[in-house]
Amino acid sequence: MQLTELQMGLIALGVVGVGAVIGYNLWQERRHRRTAERALGDAQPDVLIDPLHQPSRRVEPTLDFDLGSDLGNELASDTPVGPAIDLPTDERMSAAADDTVQLAPQREPVLKAAPADDTAPAWADAKVEEVIVVELEAPIAATEFQRAWGELTRQVDTGLRLRGRDEQAGRWLELTPETAGNLSRIEMAVQLADRRGPLSEASLSALAHALQAVADRFLAVVHFPDARDLLTRARELDSFAASVDVQIGLNLVAGEHPISGTKLRGLAEAQGFALDNGLFRARDDAGATIYTLGNLDAAEFIAETMKNLQTPGVTLLLDVPTVADGARNFDRMVTMAEQFAHALGARVVDDNRQPLSPASLGVIRSKIAEFQTRMTQFGVAPGSASARRLFS
């Protein structure tokens, strides 16, 4: 059948219309990608810059540390920080004007030895975390976002907590793979340090690239902080944390006969300890660990082998930053250690196998109180959820 001029014209107009839609979509995609790359950095080698220096590994002393030494070093606030995922001023202004990715304005470091900021949101602690906000152009299913986020963050080893705002339900949702709802806004609490050290440039860069992909895929607005400021805060936090990161151990050394695993387990469980991942743990009502009881040698405690276990000794441990009222809990640990020692025919000694005098126990007690006072003044309460995240 021969086409009329009208039909041919309509077909031509349809082809032009489809081409225009495809072209517009490609232009929009390129526009969003360019802006996201300006704000979050691209995948070029200069984003993953050479590390400045590796922070020294934390020392977690027990009773062999010098009780007379000054462990309260000042914050290393003058540590130089090299270039990271940051924008020059003109590019930052361009990105903000383009209104796709907005950077938070540069600010003074907030992690100083001062009381906690009362204006910080209850969900995240500004002392140990940085909140990154993702605003979505249109609501998306929580399951869809979590599936995409899991794929994009396989190379991210930074501690993260996520929550999403479901406007229809009028509430915030903790994001897990099973969370149901439609999200219009997402907040990510990025942990600045833990016992492995401060947030690194490589980790921050990997996170930035994942967020760039989120902005790309969902046409989202990502409010990303100033990278230099963030890395400086992370190093300051880690420096302070290392200065108060103390664990106190009391060793119970067997006398003439090794300690029986059966008897040890019975005593431990009678005192409220439960075997968990190679250690006996005593927990508070909220489930947080107060004390651990471990084998003096390298072997872990295993439920199936406790009947046949014979050990030369055990160690009661108090992780000072992660417990509240450390001095009182230390007194309880000393009493508990004496009770265990009497029942097991063991001696309570320090790491040098020397008996502990009342005077030395008093010095340790005062040091625990000093460390925890400094933590409170800094703004991280001992035993709080923030402290347990920081010293994990």
Coordinates of N, CA and C in Angstrom, one line a residue, residues 13 34 37 84 89 103 144 163 165 194 202 234 249-250 279 294 323 333-334 363 391-392:
L13 N 7.5 13.1 11.8 CA 7.4 13.8 13.0 C 7.6 12.9 14.3
R34 N 28.2 15.5 35.2 CA 29.3 16.5 35.3 C 29.2 17.2 36.6
E37 N 30.4 14.9 39.4 CA 31.8 14.7 39.4 C 32.5 15.9 39.9
A84 N 42.3 16.5 49.4 CA 41.4 15.3 49.3 C 40.3 15.6 48.3
T89 N 37.4 26.9 44.9 CA 36.3 27.9 45.3 C 35.4 28.1 44.1
L103 N 27.6 21.3 48.5 CA 28.6 21.1 49.5 C 28.3 21.9 50.7
E144 N 14.6 -0.8 47.2 CA 15.3 -0.5 45.9 C 16.6 0.2 46.3
R163 N 19.5 6.0 57.9 CA 18.1 6.1 58.1 C 17.4 6.9 57.0
R165 N 13.7 8.9 55.5 CA 12.5 9.6 55.8 C 11.4 9.1 54.9
D194 N 37.6 4.7 64.8 CA 37.4 3.6 65.7 C 38.8 3.0 66.1
A202 N 41.4 7.2 51.6 CA 41.0 6.2 50.6 C 39.5 5.8 50.9
A234 N 38.7 13.8 61.9 CA 38.8 12.4 62.2 C 40.2 12.1 62.9
G249 N 43.5 -5.1 83.2 CA 43.3 -6.5 83.3 C 43.9 -7.0 84.7
L250 N 43.1 -7.9 85.3 CA 43.6 -8.6 86.5 C 43.7 -10.0 86.2
L279 N 35.0 -15.8 74.8 CA 35.2 -15.1 76.1 C 33.9 -15.2 76.9
G294 N 38.8 -14.0 80.0 CA 39.4 -14.7 78.9 C 40.5 -15.6 79.4
V323 N 32.6 1.6 79.5 CA 31.7 1.3 80.6 C 31.5 2.6 81.4
M333 N 35.2 -5.3 90.1 CA 36.0 -6.3 89.4 C 37.1 -6.9 90.4
V334 N 37.7 -6.0 91.2 CA 38.7 -6.4 92.2 C 38.1 -7.4 93.1
V363 N 45.8 3.7 93.0 CA 46.3 4.6 91.8 C 45.6 4.2 90.6
F391 N 35.2 3.2 70.4 CA 36.2 2.2 70.9 C 35.8 0.8 70.5
S392 N 35.4 0.6 69.3 CA 35.0 -0.7 68.7 C 36.1 -1.2 67.8

